[in-house]
Short mmCIF file of C-alpha atoms in Angstrom, two decimals:
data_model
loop_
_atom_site.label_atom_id
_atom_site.label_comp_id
_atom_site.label_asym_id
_atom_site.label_seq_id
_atom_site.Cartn_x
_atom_site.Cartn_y
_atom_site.Cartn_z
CA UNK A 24 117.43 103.81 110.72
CA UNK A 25 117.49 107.41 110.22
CA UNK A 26 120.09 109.11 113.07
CA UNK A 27 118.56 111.28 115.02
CA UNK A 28 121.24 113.16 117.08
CA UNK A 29 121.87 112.66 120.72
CA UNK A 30 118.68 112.63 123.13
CA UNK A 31 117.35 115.93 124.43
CA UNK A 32 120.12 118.44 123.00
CA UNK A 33 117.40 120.27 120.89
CA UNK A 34 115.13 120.04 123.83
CA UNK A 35 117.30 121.58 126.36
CA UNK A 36 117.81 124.82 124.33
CA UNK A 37 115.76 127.58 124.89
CA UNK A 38 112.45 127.87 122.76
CA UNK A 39 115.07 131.02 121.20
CA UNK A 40 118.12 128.97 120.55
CA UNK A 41 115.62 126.65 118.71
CA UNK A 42 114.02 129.10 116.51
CA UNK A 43 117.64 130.08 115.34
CA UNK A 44 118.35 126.65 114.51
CA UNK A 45 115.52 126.16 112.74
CA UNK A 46 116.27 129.02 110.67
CA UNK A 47 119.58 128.02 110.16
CA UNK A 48 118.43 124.72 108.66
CA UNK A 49 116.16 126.43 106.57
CA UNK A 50 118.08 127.81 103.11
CA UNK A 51 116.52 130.80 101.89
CA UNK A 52 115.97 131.81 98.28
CA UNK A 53 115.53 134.94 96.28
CA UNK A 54 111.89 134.66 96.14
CA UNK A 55 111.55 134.18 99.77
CA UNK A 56 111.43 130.33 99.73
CA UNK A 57 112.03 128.14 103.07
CA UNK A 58 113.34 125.13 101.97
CA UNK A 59 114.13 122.11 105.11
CA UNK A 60 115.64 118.75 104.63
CA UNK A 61 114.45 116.12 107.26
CA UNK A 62 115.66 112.46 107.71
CA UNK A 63 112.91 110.35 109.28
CA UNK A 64 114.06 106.75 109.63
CA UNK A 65 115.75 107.04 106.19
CA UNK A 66 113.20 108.70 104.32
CA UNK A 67 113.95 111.80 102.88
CA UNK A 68 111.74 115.09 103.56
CA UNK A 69 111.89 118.48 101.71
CA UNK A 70 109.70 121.00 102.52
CA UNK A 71 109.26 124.09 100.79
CA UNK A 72 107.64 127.03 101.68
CA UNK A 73 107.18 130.97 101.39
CA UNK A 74 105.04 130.94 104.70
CA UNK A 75 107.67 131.95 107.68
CA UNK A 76 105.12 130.86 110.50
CA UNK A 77 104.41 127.19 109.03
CA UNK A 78 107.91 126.96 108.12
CA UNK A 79 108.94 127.65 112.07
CA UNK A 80 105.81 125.07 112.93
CA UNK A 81 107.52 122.46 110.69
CA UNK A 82 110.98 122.93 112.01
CA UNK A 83 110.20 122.75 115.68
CA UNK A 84 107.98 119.67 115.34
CA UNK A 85 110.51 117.37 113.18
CA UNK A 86 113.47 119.09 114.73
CA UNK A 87 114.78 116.20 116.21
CA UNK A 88 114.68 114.54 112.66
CA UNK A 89 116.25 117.81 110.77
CA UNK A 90 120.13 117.18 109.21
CA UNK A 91 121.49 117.25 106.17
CA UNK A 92 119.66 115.58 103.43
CA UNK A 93 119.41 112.00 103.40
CA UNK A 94 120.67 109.77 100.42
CA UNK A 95 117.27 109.22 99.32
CA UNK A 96 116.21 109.61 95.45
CA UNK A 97 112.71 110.42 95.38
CA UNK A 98 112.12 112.57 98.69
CA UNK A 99 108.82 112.87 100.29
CA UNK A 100 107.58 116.72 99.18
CA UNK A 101 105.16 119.30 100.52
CA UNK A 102 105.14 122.92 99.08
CA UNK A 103 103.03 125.37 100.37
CA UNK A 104 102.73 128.82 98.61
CA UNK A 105 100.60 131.64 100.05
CA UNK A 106 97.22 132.07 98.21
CA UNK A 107 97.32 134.32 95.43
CA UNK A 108 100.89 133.23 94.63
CA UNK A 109 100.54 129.03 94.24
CA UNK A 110 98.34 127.07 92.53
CA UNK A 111 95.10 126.11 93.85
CA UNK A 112 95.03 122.58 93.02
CA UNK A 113 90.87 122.85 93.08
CA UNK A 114 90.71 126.13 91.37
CA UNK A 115 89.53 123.75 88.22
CA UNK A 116 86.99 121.88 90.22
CA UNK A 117 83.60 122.42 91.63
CA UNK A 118 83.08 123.28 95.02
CA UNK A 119 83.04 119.29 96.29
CA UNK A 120 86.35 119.12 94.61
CA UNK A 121 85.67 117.25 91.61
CA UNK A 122 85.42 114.07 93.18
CA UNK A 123 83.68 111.82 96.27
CA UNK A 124 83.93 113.23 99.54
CA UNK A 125 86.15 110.54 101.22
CA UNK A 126 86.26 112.32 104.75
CA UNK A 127 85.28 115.43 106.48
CA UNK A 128 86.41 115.87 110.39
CA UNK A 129 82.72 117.18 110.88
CA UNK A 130 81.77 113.83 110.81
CA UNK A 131 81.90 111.64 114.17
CA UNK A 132 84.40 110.97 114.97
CA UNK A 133 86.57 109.00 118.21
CA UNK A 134 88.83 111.84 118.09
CA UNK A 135 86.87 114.41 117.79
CA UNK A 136 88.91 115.87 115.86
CA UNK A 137 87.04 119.17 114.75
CA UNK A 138 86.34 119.72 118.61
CA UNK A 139 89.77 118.91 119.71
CA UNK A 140 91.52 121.32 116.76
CA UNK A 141 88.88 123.89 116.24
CA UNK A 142 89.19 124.01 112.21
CA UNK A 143 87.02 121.70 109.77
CA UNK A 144 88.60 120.04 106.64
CA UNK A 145 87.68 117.80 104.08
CA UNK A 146 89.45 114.97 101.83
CA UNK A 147 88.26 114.32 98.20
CA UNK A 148 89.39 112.15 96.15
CA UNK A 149 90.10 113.17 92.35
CA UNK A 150 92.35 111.65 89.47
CA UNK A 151 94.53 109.13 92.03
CA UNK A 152 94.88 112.31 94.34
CA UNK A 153 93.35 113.65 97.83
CA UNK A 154 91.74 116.82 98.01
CA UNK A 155 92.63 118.57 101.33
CA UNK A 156 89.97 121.49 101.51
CA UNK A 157 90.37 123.56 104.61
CA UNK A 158 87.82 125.83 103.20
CA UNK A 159 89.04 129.56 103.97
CA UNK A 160 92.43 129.02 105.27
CA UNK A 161 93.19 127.20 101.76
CA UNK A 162 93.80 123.84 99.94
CA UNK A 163 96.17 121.31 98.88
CA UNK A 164 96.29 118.33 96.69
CA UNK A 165 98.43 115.35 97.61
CA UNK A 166 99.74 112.91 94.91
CA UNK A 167 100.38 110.15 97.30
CA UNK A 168 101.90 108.03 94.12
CA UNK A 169 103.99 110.89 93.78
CA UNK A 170 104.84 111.23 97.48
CA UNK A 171 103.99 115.38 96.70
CA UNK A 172 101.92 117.80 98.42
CA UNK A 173 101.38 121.26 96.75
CA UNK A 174 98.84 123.74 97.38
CA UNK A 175 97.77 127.11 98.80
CA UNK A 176 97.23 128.69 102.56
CA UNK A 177 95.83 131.65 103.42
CA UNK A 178 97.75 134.39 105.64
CA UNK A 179 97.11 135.04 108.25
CA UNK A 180 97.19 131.57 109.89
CA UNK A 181 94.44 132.32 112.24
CA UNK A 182 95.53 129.20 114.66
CA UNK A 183 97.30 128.35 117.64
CA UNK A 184 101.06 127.53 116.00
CA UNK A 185 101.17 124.22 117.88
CA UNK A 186 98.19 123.21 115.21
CA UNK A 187 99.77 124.26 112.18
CA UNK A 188 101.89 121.66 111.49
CA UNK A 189 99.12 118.71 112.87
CA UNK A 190 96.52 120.32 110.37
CA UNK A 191 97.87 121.08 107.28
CA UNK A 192 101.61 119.14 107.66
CA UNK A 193 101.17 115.63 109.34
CA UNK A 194 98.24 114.34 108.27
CA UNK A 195 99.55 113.70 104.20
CA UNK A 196 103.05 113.67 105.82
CA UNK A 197 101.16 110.18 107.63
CA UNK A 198 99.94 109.06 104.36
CA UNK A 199 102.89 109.13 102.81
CA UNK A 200 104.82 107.50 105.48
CA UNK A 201 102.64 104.70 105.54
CA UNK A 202 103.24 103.96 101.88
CA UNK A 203 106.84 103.62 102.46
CA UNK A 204 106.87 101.09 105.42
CA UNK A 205 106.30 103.55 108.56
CA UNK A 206 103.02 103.36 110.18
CA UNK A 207 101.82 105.29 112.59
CA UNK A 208 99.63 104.09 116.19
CA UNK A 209 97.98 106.98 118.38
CA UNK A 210 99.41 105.51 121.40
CA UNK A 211 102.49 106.31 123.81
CA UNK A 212 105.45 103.69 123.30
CA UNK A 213 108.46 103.08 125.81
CA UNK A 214 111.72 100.96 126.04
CA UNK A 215 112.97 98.51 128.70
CA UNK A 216 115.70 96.24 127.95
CA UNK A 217 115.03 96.50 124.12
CA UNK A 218 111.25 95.63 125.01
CA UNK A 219 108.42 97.73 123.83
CA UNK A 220 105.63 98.77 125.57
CA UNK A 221 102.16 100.04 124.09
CA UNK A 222 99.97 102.34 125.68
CA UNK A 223 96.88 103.37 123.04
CA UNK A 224 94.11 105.72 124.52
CA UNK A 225 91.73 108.40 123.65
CA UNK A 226 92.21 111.77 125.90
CA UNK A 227 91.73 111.17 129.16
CA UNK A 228 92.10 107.84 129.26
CA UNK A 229 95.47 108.26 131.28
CA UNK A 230 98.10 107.24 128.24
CA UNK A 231 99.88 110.38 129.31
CA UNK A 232 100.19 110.28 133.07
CA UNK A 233 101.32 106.57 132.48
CA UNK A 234 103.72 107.16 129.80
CA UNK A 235 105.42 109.41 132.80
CA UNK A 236 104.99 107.24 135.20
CA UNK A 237 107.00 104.82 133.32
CA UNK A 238 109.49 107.11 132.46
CA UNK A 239 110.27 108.21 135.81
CA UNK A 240 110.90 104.50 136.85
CA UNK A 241 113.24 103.93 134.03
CA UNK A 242 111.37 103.44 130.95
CA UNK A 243 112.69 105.28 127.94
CA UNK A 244 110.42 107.11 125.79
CA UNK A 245 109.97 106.50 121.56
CA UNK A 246 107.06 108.91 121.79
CA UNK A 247 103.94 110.21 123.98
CA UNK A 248 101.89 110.05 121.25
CA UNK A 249 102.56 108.56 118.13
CA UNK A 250 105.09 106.29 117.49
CA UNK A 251 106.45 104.23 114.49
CA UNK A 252 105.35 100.68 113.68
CA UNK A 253 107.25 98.83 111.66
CA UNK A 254 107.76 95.33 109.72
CA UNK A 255 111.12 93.82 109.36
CA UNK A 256 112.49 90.61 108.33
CA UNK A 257 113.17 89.92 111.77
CA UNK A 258 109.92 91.38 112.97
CA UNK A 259 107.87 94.29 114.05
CA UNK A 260 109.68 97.39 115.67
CA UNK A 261 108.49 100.23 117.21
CA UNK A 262 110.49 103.64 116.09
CA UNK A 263 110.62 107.08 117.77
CA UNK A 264 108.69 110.39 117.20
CA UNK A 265 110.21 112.48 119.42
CA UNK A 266 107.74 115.28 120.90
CA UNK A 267 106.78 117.53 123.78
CA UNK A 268 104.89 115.53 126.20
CA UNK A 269 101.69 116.78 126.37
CA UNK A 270 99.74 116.84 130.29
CA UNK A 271 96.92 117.77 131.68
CA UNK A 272 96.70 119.90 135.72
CA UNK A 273 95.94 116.91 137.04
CA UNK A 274 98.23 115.04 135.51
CA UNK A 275 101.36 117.42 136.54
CA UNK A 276 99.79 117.05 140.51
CA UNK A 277 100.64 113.52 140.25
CA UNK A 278 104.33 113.76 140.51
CA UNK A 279 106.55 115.96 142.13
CA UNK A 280 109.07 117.30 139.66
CA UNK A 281 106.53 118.32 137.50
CA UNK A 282 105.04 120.23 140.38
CA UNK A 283 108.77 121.90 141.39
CA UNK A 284 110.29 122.54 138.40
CA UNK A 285 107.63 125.07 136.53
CA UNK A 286 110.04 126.42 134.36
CA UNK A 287 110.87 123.44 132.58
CA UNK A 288 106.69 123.08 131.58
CA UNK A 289 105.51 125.09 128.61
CA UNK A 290 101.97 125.76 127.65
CA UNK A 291 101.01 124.33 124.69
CA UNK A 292 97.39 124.28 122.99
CA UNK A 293 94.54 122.90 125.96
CA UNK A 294 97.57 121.56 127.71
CA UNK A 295 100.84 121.75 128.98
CA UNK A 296 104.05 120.38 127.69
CA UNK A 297 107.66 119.29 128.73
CA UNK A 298 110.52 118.08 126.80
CA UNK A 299 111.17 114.59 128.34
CA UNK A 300 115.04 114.70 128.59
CA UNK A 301 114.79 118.08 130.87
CA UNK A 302 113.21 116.40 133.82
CA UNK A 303 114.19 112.80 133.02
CA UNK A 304 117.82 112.67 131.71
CA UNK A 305 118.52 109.51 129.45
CA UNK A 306 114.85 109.10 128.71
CA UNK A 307 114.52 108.68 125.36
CA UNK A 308 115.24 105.93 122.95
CA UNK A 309 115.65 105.48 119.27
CA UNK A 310 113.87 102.09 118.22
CA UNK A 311 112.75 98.96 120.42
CA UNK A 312 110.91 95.43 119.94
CA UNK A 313 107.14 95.61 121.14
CA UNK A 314 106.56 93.23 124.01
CA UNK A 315 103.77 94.49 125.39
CA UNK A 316 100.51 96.60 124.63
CA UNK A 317 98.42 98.13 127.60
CA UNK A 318 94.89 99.25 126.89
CA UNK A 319 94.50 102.13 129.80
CA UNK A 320 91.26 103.25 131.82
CA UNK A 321 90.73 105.28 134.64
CA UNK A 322 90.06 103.42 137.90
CA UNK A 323 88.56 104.80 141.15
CA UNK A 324 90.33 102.16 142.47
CA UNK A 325 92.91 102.24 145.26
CA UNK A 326 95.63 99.53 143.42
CA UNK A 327 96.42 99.39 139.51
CA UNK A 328 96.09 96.20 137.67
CA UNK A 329 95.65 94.38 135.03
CA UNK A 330 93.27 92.11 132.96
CA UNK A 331 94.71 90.09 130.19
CA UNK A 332 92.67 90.84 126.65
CA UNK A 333 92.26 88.02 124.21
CA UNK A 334 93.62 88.34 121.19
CA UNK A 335 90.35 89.80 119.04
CA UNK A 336 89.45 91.74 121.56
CA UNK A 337 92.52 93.58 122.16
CA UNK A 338 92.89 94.13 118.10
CA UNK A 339 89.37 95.23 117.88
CA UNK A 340 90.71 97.81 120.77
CA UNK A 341 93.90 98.68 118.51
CA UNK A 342 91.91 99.19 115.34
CA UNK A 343 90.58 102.94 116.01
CA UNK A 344 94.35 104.33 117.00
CA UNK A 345 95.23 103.31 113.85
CA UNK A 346 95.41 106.15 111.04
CA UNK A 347 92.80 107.03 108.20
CA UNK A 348 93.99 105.68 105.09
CA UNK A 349 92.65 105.92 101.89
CA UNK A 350 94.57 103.82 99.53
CA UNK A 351 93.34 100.15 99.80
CA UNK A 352 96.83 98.44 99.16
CA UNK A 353 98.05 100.47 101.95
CA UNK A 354 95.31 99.71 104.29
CA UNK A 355 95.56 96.13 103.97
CA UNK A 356 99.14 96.14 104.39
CA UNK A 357 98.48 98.26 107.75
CA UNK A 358 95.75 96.00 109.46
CA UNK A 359 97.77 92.99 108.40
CA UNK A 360 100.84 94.52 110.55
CA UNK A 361 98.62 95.44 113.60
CA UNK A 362 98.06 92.08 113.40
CA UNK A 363 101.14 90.74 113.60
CA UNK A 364 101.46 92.96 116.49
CA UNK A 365 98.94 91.56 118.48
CA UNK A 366 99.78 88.10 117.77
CA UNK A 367 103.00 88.84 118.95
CA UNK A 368 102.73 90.88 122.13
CA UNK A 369 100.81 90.08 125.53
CA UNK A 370 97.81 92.52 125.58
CA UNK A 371 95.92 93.97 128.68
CA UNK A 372 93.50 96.18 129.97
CA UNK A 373 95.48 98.27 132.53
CA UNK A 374 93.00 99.87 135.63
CA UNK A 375 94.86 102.67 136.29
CA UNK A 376 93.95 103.27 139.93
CA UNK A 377 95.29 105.93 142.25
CA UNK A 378 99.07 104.42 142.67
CA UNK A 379 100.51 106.54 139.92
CA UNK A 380 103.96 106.22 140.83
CA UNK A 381 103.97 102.43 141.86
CA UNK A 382 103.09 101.66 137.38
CA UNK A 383 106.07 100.68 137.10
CA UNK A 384 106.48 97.23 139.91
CA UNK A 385 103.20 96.18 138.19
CA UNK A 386 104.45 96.31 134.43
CA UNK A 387 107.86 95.02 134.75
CA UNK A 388 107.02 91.48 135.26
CA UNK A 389 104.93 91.52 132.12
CA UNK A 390 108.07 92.52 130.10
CA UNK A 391 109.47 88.79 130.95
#
């Protein structure tokens, strides 16, 4: 597993301390080139870049995972030029890119994710290669046999910073993941005792306001929002993304330190944030063996509890948190391990009524 320094050091530094060390990661050539070196679980990261504000995006999102190179001989890659100076990789093509039109986030969607990030993009496929056409703000062509991404943006980057590096960075940085063992869930994951516990859901759904729940009772967190999955010899484990916790008003009314302490609770893009280790010391984990996976849904009801979900259902409720993938091979592989999962954990439906804070009594008997 990839080491990823000791819990919460990055986020207790102030958002200027971390810009510095971001830079200072960050070795700068004579043509104005960014280049960063990441480490995530072992696989080795490099991204280049002459774009200052995507580079910054980049660094503060995978901070946790930035050290010195790993030992790794065929690094993931993504280089992004500005437009004008790099390569259009559809410059050649048509208009449609050249090839099918494999996905477009104006189409429906369960995230809603043209809604939700206020840009559209498309993915064609051409020559073994996706087609990422963001339309003005540029385009990029991944070579996911390759493991590169190379293209051109447009400055300025007309977009909140917080989206940067979830439009143009993580989505082929997923892809590429996948293909070497680490798959991704839209869900929040925590620790007890070495057991795992699950928690997919859709906005609103309460994921969020449950993962801190948890946490404040003595979970640890891998991630609020998408965590690792991964096969082993000796089974499935769940691995860390560390992130900002993302909540909503309503969710920071809930619970009293997140109504005290104001200072420690950024705004981020539609919500508000907090770095988990500022308000919950020793909350964060590395790794941990899935035990459990709760399905969440807002209850009206006075007491929380929970309905256990057969087996089907509960994968046929795990199947659309589960990323787009466009290479077959890889897609089997993935459904085939979110089926292990489920065969292997206890699965519920978790009403989430209004006894926030008492989450934790009704989930640690489930853990065994």
């Amino acid at each position: 597993m990839g080491h990823m320094g000791a819990a919460g050091i990055d986020c207790v530094a102030s958002p200027a301390a971390r810009m510095k060390a971001t830079r200072v990661r960050c070795n700068g050539t004579m043509s104005g080139l960014l280049t960063q070196h990441f480490n995530i679980h072992g696989i080795g990261v490099r991204v280049d870049t002459d774009i200052p504000l995507l580079a910054t995006a980049i660094g503060e999102l995978l901070h946790r995972f930035a050290y010195p190179p790993v030992t790794d001989s065929q690094p993931l890659r993504f280089i992004y030029g500005r437009s004008g100076k790099a390569l259009d990789p559809l410059s050649n093509g048509s208009s449609d890119g050249g090839g099918p039109l494999l996905f477009s986030t104006s189409w429906e969607n369960a995230f809603d994710l043209a809604g939700r990030l206020g840009v559209n993009w498309d993915v064609y496929g051409r020559d073994g290669c996706l087609l990422l056409d963001y339309h003005r703000r540029g385009r990029l062509r991944l070579d996911v046999s390759a493991g590169v991404l190379e293209g051109s943006l447009t400055e300025p980057l007309d977009l909140h910073p917080a989206l940067l590096p979830s439009i143009f960075f993580f989505f082929p940085l997923a892809q590429l993941l996948a293909r070497r063992g680490l798959h991704i869930i839209h869900a929040a994951a925590l620790e007890r005792n070495g057991c795992g516990v699950l928690i997919p859901g859709l906005s609103g759904s309460g994921k969020s306001t449950s993962c801190v729940a948890l946490m404040r009772g003595g979970y640890r967190c891998l991630s609020d929002d998408k965590p690792f999955l991964r096969g082993t010899e000796n089974g499935l484990e769940l691995l860390a993304f560390p992130e900002m916790i993302d909540v909503t008003d309503q969710t920071i009314a809930f619970f009293p330190e997140l109504r005290e302490r104001t200072a420690a609770i950024a705004v981020g893009y539609r919500k508000k944030r907090f770095c988990a280790e500022m308000l919950y010391p020793g909350s964060t984990v590395d790794a941990a063996t899935p035990r459990v996976i709760l399905f969440p849904q807002i209850s009206k009801e006075s007491t929380s509890r929970v309905e256990p979900l057969s087996k089907i259902r509960a994968l046929q409720a795990l199947l659309p948190h589960s990323l787009l993938c466009f290479d077959r091979e890889v897609s089997v592989r993935h459904f085939e391990l979110l089926s292990r999962l489920v065969e292997t954990t206890a699965c519920y439906r978790l009403h989430f009524g209004r006894d926030v804070m008492d989450l934790p009594r009704l989930i640690d008997p489930l853990l065994g």
